[in-house]
C-alpha cells in the first residue's frame, strides 16, 4: 500500500473544515449527526481523505450499547487497511483507529462480544467515510470473494 504524502496545508485544501477537524485533529462528530449512522446501503466504506477501502457494508451493524450509539459501528475492517494507536486523551485509555494509507483518525475500536461477532467494535465517524455502492449483485459477490481471499493471505 502506498502511503499518502500530503502536508497539513494540502489536507486543509482537500477536506472540509469538519472533515479536517475530525480526520487530522482527532475530533469526534456529535452523535446521530453523521450521514452513515443508520445507512443500510451495500458497498464499501472508503476513507474520505485518501480513498483507502476500510470496511465492507456487511460488517456494519446497529449498536445498542450506551456510549457507542450514534456513530457507525463495524465488527471488522478490511485486512491491511487500518492501524491502531493507544489514545490516552480525555482521561480515558482507548485504541484509536487510523487509516493505514494517510494516517487520518477514523474513530476507536473496543473489545466487545455482545454485538460484535468478531469481538471488535469499531466506532467510526461518518465524516471520515465515503460509501462506494456495489454496482451490481455480481459486484458484491466479487467483493466478498476478494475479502474472503484476503483473509486467507493474512
PDB file of C-alpha atoms in Angstrom:
ATOM      1  CA  UNK A   1       0.000   0.000   0.000  1.00  0.00           C
ATOM      2  CA  UNK A   2       1.390   3.375  -0.985  1.00  0.00           C
ATOM      3  CA  UNK A   3       1.379   5.914   1.847  1.00  0.00           C
ATOM      4  CA  UNK A   4      -0.092   9.321   1.113  1.00  0.00           C
ATOM      5  CA  UNK A   5       2.429  12.134   1.471  1.00  0.00           C
ATOM      6  CA  UNK A   6       0.483  15.358   1.922  1.00  0.00           C
ATOM      7  CA  UNK A   7       1.226  18.363   4.059  1.00  0.00           C
ATOM      8  CA  UNK A   8      -1.336  19.663   6.526  1.00  0.00           C
ATOM      9  CA  UNK A   9      -1.893  22.558   4.113  1.00  0.00           C
ATOM     10  CA  UNK A  10      -2.738  20.030   1.378  1.00  0.00           C
ATOM     11  CA  UNK A  11      -5.244  18.345   3.734  1.00  0.00           C
ATOM     12  CA  UNK A  12      -6.836  21.714   4.595  1.00  0.00           C
ATOM     13  CA  UNK A  13      -7.387  22.354   0.890  1.00  0.00           C
ATOM     14  CA  UNK A  14      -8.805  18.886   0.192  1.00  0.00           C
ATOM     15  CA  UNK A  15     -11.052  18.377   3.228  1.00  0.00           C
ATOM     16  CA  UNK A  16     -13.977  20.386   4.563  1.00  0.00           C
ATOM     17  CA  UNK A  17     -13.373  22.169   7.878  1.00  0.00           C
ATOM     18  CA  UNK A  18     -15.364  19.459   9.726  1.00  0.00           C
ATOM     19  CA  UNK A  19     -13.522  16.627   7.969  1.00  0.00           C
ATOM     20  CA  UNK A  20     -10.171  18.251   8.765  1.00  0.00           C
ATOM     21  CA  UNK A  21     -11.108  18.684  12.441  1.00  0.00           C
ATOM     22  CA  UNK A  22     -12.038  15.011  12.760  1.00  0.00           C
ATOM     23  CA  UNK A  23      -9.525  13.283  10.468  1.00  0.00           C
ATOM     24  CA  UNK A  24      -6.438  15.401  11.069  1.00  0.00           C
ATOM     25  CA  UNK A  25      -7.062  16.861  14.553  1.00  0.00           C
ATOM     26  CA  UNK A  26      -8.591  13.678  16.040  1.00  0.00           C
ATOM     27  CA  UNK A  27     -12.011  15.193  16.610  1.00  0.00           C
ATOM     28  CA  UNK A  28     -15.359  13.458  17.005  1.00  0.00           C
ATOM     29  CA  UNK A  29     -18.619  14.297  15.310  1.00  0.00           C
ATOM     30  CA  UNK A  30     -21.665  14.770  17.516  1.00  0.00           C
ATOM     31  CA  UNK A  31     -23.650  11.529  17.961  1.00  0.00           C
ATOM     32  CA  UNK A  32     -26.504  10.886  15.498  1.00  0.00           C
ATOM     33  CA  UNK A  33     -25.317  13.655  13.137  1.00  0.00           C
ATOM     34  CA  UNK A  34     -23.326  11.517  10.695  1.00  0.00           C
ATOM     35  CA  UNK A  35     -24.768  10.524   7.339  1.00  0.00           C
ATOM     36  CA  UNK A  36     -23.940   6.818   7.763  1.00  0.00           C
ATOM     37  CA  UNK A  37     -25.303   6.190  11.285  1.00  0.00           C
ATOM     38  CA  UNK A  38     -28.438   4.418  10.032  1.00  0.00           C
ATOM     39  CA  UNK A  39     -27.439   3.642   6.440  1.00  0.00           C
ATOM     40  CA  UNK A  40     -28.116   0.096   5.300  1.00  0.00           C
ATOM     41  CA  UNK A  41     -26.876   0.593   1.729  1.00  0.00           C
ATOM     42  CA  UNK A  42     -24.466  -2.026   0.451  1.00  0.00           C
ATOM     43  CA  UNK A  43     -20.993  -1.163  -0.695  1.00  0.00           C
ATOM     44  CA  UNK A  44     -17.506  -0.399   0.534  1.00  0.00           C
ATOM     45  CA  UNK A  45     -16.754   2.364   3.018  1.00  0.00           C
ATOM     46  CA  UNK A  46     -13.632   4.260   1.988  1.00  0.00           C
ATOM     47  CA  UNK A  47     -11.501   6.886   3.718  1.00  0.00           C
ATOM     48  CA  UNK A  48     -12.843  10.261   2.600  1.00  0.00           C
ATOM     49  CA  UNK A  49      -9.308  11.693   2.700  1.00  0.00           C
ATOM     50  CA  UNK A  50      -7.436   9.196   0.509  1.00  0.00           C
ATOM     51  CA  UNK A  51      -9.935   6.650  -0.881  1.00  0.00           C
ATOM     52  CA  UNK A  52      -8.466   3.672   1.001  1.00  0.00           C
ATOM     53  CA  UNK A  53     -11.069   0.889   1.310  1.00  0.00           C
ATOM     54  CA  UNK A  54     -11.756   0.415   5.039  1.00  0.00           C
ATOM     55  CA  UNK A  55     -14.977  -1.514   5.760  1.00  0.00           C
ATOM     56  CA  UNK A  56     -17.452  -3.618   3.782  1.00  0.00           C
ATOM     57  CA  UNK A  57     -21.114  -2.863   4.436  1.00  0.00           C
ATOM     58  CA  UNK A  58     -21.584  -6.489   5.581  1.00  0.00           C
ATOM     59  CA  UNK A  59     -19.509  -5.617   8.664  1.00  0.00           C
ATOM     60  CA  UNK A  60     -21.796  -2.719   9.686  1.00  0.00           C
ATOM     61  CA  UNK A  61     -24.349  -3.135  12.473  1.00  0.00           C
ATOM     62  CA  UNK A  62     -26.640  -1.050  14.683  1.00  0.00           C
ATOM     63  CA  UNK A  63     -25.410  -0.953  18.270  1.00  0.00           C
ATOM     64  CA  UNK A  64     -27.490  -0.640  21.413  1.00  0.00           C
ATOM     65  CA  UNK A  65     -24.510  -0.067  23.723  1.00  0.00           C
ATOM     66  CA  UNK A  66     -24.636   3.270  25.582  1.00  0.00           C
ATOM     67  CA  UNK A  67     -21.647   5.431  24.715  1.00  0.00           C
ATOM     68  CA  UNK A  68     -21.278   3.789  21.290  1.00  0.00           C
ATOM     69  CA  UNK A  69     -24.750   4.616  19.954  1.00  0.00           C
ATOM     70  CA  UNK A  70     -24.816   7.428  17.408  1.00  0.00           C
ATOM     71  CA  UNK A  71     -21.872   6.525  15.191  1.00  0.00           C
ATOM     72  CA  UNK A  72     -21.493   3.841  12.513  1.00  0.00           C
ATOM     73  CA  UNK A  73     -20.423   0.519  14.052  1.00  0.00           C
ATOM     74  CA  UNK A  74     -18.465  -2.224  12.282  1.00  0.00           C
ATOM     75  CA  UNK A  75     -17.176  -5.567  13.541  1.00  0.00           C
ATOM     76  CA  UNK A  76     -14.268  -5.958  11.125  1.00  0.00           C
ATOM     77  CA  UNK A  77     -12.080  -3.856   8.909  1.00  0.00           C
ATOM     78  CA  UNK A  78     -10.746  -4.798   5.507  1.00  0.00           C
ATOM     79  CA  UNK A  79      -7.425  -6.545   6.226  1.00  0.00           C
ATOM     80  CA  UNK A  80      -4.408  -4.242   5.969  1.00  0.00           C
ATOM     81  CA  UNK A  81      -6.494  -1.056   5.727  1.00  0.00           C
ATOM     82  CA  UNK A  82      -6.125   0.358   9.234  1.00  0.00           C
ATOM     83  CA  UNK A  83      -3.654   0.743  12.083  1.00  0.00           C
ATOM     84  CA  UNK A  84      -4.097   1.153  15.822  1.00  0.00           C
ATOM     85  CA  UNK A  85      -2.620   3.608  18.309  1.00  0.00           C
ATOM     86  CA  UNK A  86      -3.020   3.998  22.050  1.00  0.00           C
ATOM     87  CA  UNK A  87      -5.169   7.055  22.813  1.00  0.00           C
ATOM     88  CA  UNK A  88      -4.906   8.447  26.360  1.00  0.00           C
ATOM     89  CA  UNK A  89      -6.809  11.658  25.598  1.00  0.00           C
ATOM     90  CA  UNK A  90      -9.812  12.895  27.575  1.00  0.00           C
ATOM     91  CA  UNK A  91      -8.757  10.946  30.676  1.00  0.00           C
ATOM     92  CA  UNK A  92      -9.537   7.577  29.053  1.00  0.00           C
ATOM     93  CA  UNK A  93      -7.446   4.768  27.636  1.00  0.00           C
ATOM     94  CA  UNK A  94      -8.789   3.767  24.240  1.00  0.00           C
ATOM     95  CA  UNK A  95      -7.494   2.318  20.997  1.00  0.00           C
ATOM     96  CA  UNK A  96      -7.538   4.794  18.119  1.00  0.00           C
ATOM     97  CA  UNK A  97      -8.247   3.561  14.594  1.00  0.00           C
ATOM     98  CA  UNK A  98      -6.320   5.307  11.826  1.00  0.00           C
ATOM     99  CA  UNK A  99      -6.231   4.896   8.058  1.00  0.00           C
ATOM    100  CA  UNK A 100      -3.106   2.951   7.138  1.00  0.00           C
ATOM    101  CA  UNK A 101      -2.648   4.877   3.862  1.00  0.00           C
ATOM    102  CA  UNK A 102      -2.948   8.502   5.027  1.00  0.00           C
ATOM    103  CA  UNK A 103      -2.715   8.315   8.822  1.00  0.00           C
ATOM    104  CA  UNK A 104      -6.060  10.029   9.362  1.00  0.00           C
ATOM    105  CA  UNK A 105      -8.048   9.493  12.560  1.00  0.00           C
ATOM    106  CA  UNK A 106     -11.192   7.432  11.924  1.00  0.00           C
ATOM    107  CA  UNK A 107     -12.521   6.650  15.408  1.00  0.00           C
ATOM    108  CA  UNK A 108     -11.886   3.984  18.051  1.00  0.00           C
ATOM    109  CA  UNK A 109     -12.152   0.214  18.479  1.00  0.00           C
ATOM    110  CA  UNK A 110     -13.362  -1.521  21.631  1.00  0.00           C
ATOM    111  CA  UNK A 111     -13.340  -5.139  22.747  1.00  0.00           C
ATOM    112  CA  UNK A 112     -16.981  -6.151  22.845  1.00  0.00           C
ATOM    113  CA  UNK A 113     -18.527  -9.583  22.422  1.00  0.00           C
ATOM    114  CA  UNK A 114     -22.275  -8.933  22.864  1.00  0.00           C
ATOM    115  CA  UNK A 115     -22.989  -7.390  19.456  1.00  0.00           C
ATOM    116  CA  UNK A 116     -19.716  -7.551  17.542  1.00  0.00           C
ATOM    117  CA  UNK A 117     -19.339 -11.058  16.097  1.00  0.00           C
ATOM    118  CA  UNK A 118     -15.555 -10.664  15.957  1.00  0.00           C
ATOM    119  CA  UNK A 119     -15.154  -9.165  19.439  1.00  0.00           C
ATOM    120  CA  UNK A 120     -14.006  -5.914  17.832  1.00  0.00           C
ATOM    121  CA  UNK A 121     -16.435  -2.977  17.872  1.00  0.00           C
ATOM    122  CA  UNK A 122     -15.229  -0.220  15.540  1.00  0.00           C
ATOM    123  CA  UNK A 123     -16.931   3.084  16.360  1.00  0.00           C
ATOM    124  CA  UNK A 124     -16.183   5.277  13.323  1.00  0.00           C
ATOM    125  CA  UNK A 125     -17.033   8.890  12.482  1.00  0.00           C
ATOM    126  CA  UNK A 126     -19.273   9.204   9.403  1.00  0.00           C
ATOM    127  CA  UNK A 127     -17.315  12.290   8.340  1.00  0.00           C
ATOM    128  CA  UNK A 128     -14.300  10.034   7.763  1.00  0.00           C
ATOM    129  CA  UNK A 129     -16.165   7.757   5.388  1.00  0.00           C
ATOM    130  CA  UNK A 130     -17.411   7.693   1.817  1.00  0.00           C
ATOM    131  CA  UNK A 131     -19.682   4.825   0.769  1.00  0.00           C
ATOM    132  CA  UNK A 132     -18.984   3.406  -2.670  1.00  0.00           C
ATOM    133  CA  UNK A 133     -22.085   1.367  -3.572  1.00  0.00           C
ATOM    134  CA  UNK A 134     -21.778  -2.045  -5.151  1.00  0.00           C
ATOM    135  CA  UNK A 135     -22.677  -1.561  -8.810  1.00  0.00           C
ATOM    136  CA  UNK A 136     -24.492  -4.917  -9.022  1.00  0.00           C
ATOM    137  CA  UNK A 137     -25.126  -8.209  -7.276  1.00  0.00           C
ATOM    138  CA  UNK A 138     -22.150  -9.536  -9.245  1.00  0.00           C
ATOM    139  CA  UNK A 139     -20.016  -6.686  -7.887  1.00  0.00           C
ATOM    140  CA  UNK A 140     -20.971  -7.670  -4.343  1.00  0.00           C
ATOM    141  CA  UNK A 141     -20.072 -11.330  -4.984  1.00  0.00           C
ATOM    142  CA  UNK A 142     -16.706 -10.319  -6.435  1.00  0.00           C
ATOM    143  CA  UNK A 143     -16.043  -8.088  -3.423  1.00  0.00           C
ATOM    144  CA  UNK A 144     -16.971 -10.851  -0.946  1.00  0.00           C
ATOM    145  CA  UNK A 145     -14.675 -13.286  -2.769  1.00  0.00           C
ATOM    146  CA  UNK A 146     -11.826 -10.766  -2.627  1.00  0.00           C
ATOM    147  CA  UNK A 147     -12.433 -10.169   1.083  1.00  0.00           C
ATOM    148  CA  UNK A 148     -12.516 -13.915   1.788  1.00  0.00           C
ATOM    149  CA  UNK A 149      -9.297 -14.408  -0.224  1.00  0.00           C
ATOM    150  CA  UNK A 150      -7.558 -11.599   1.674  1.00  0.00           C
ATOM    151  CA  UNK A 151      -8.382 -13.319   4.991  1.00  0.00           C
ATOM    152  CA  UNK A 152      -6.641 -16.460   3.715  1.00  0.00           C
ATOM    153  CA  UNK A 153      -3.477 -14.463   2.966  1.00  0.00           C
ATOM    154  CA  UNK A 154      -3.121 -12.970   6.449  1.00  0.00           C
TER     155      UNK A 154
END
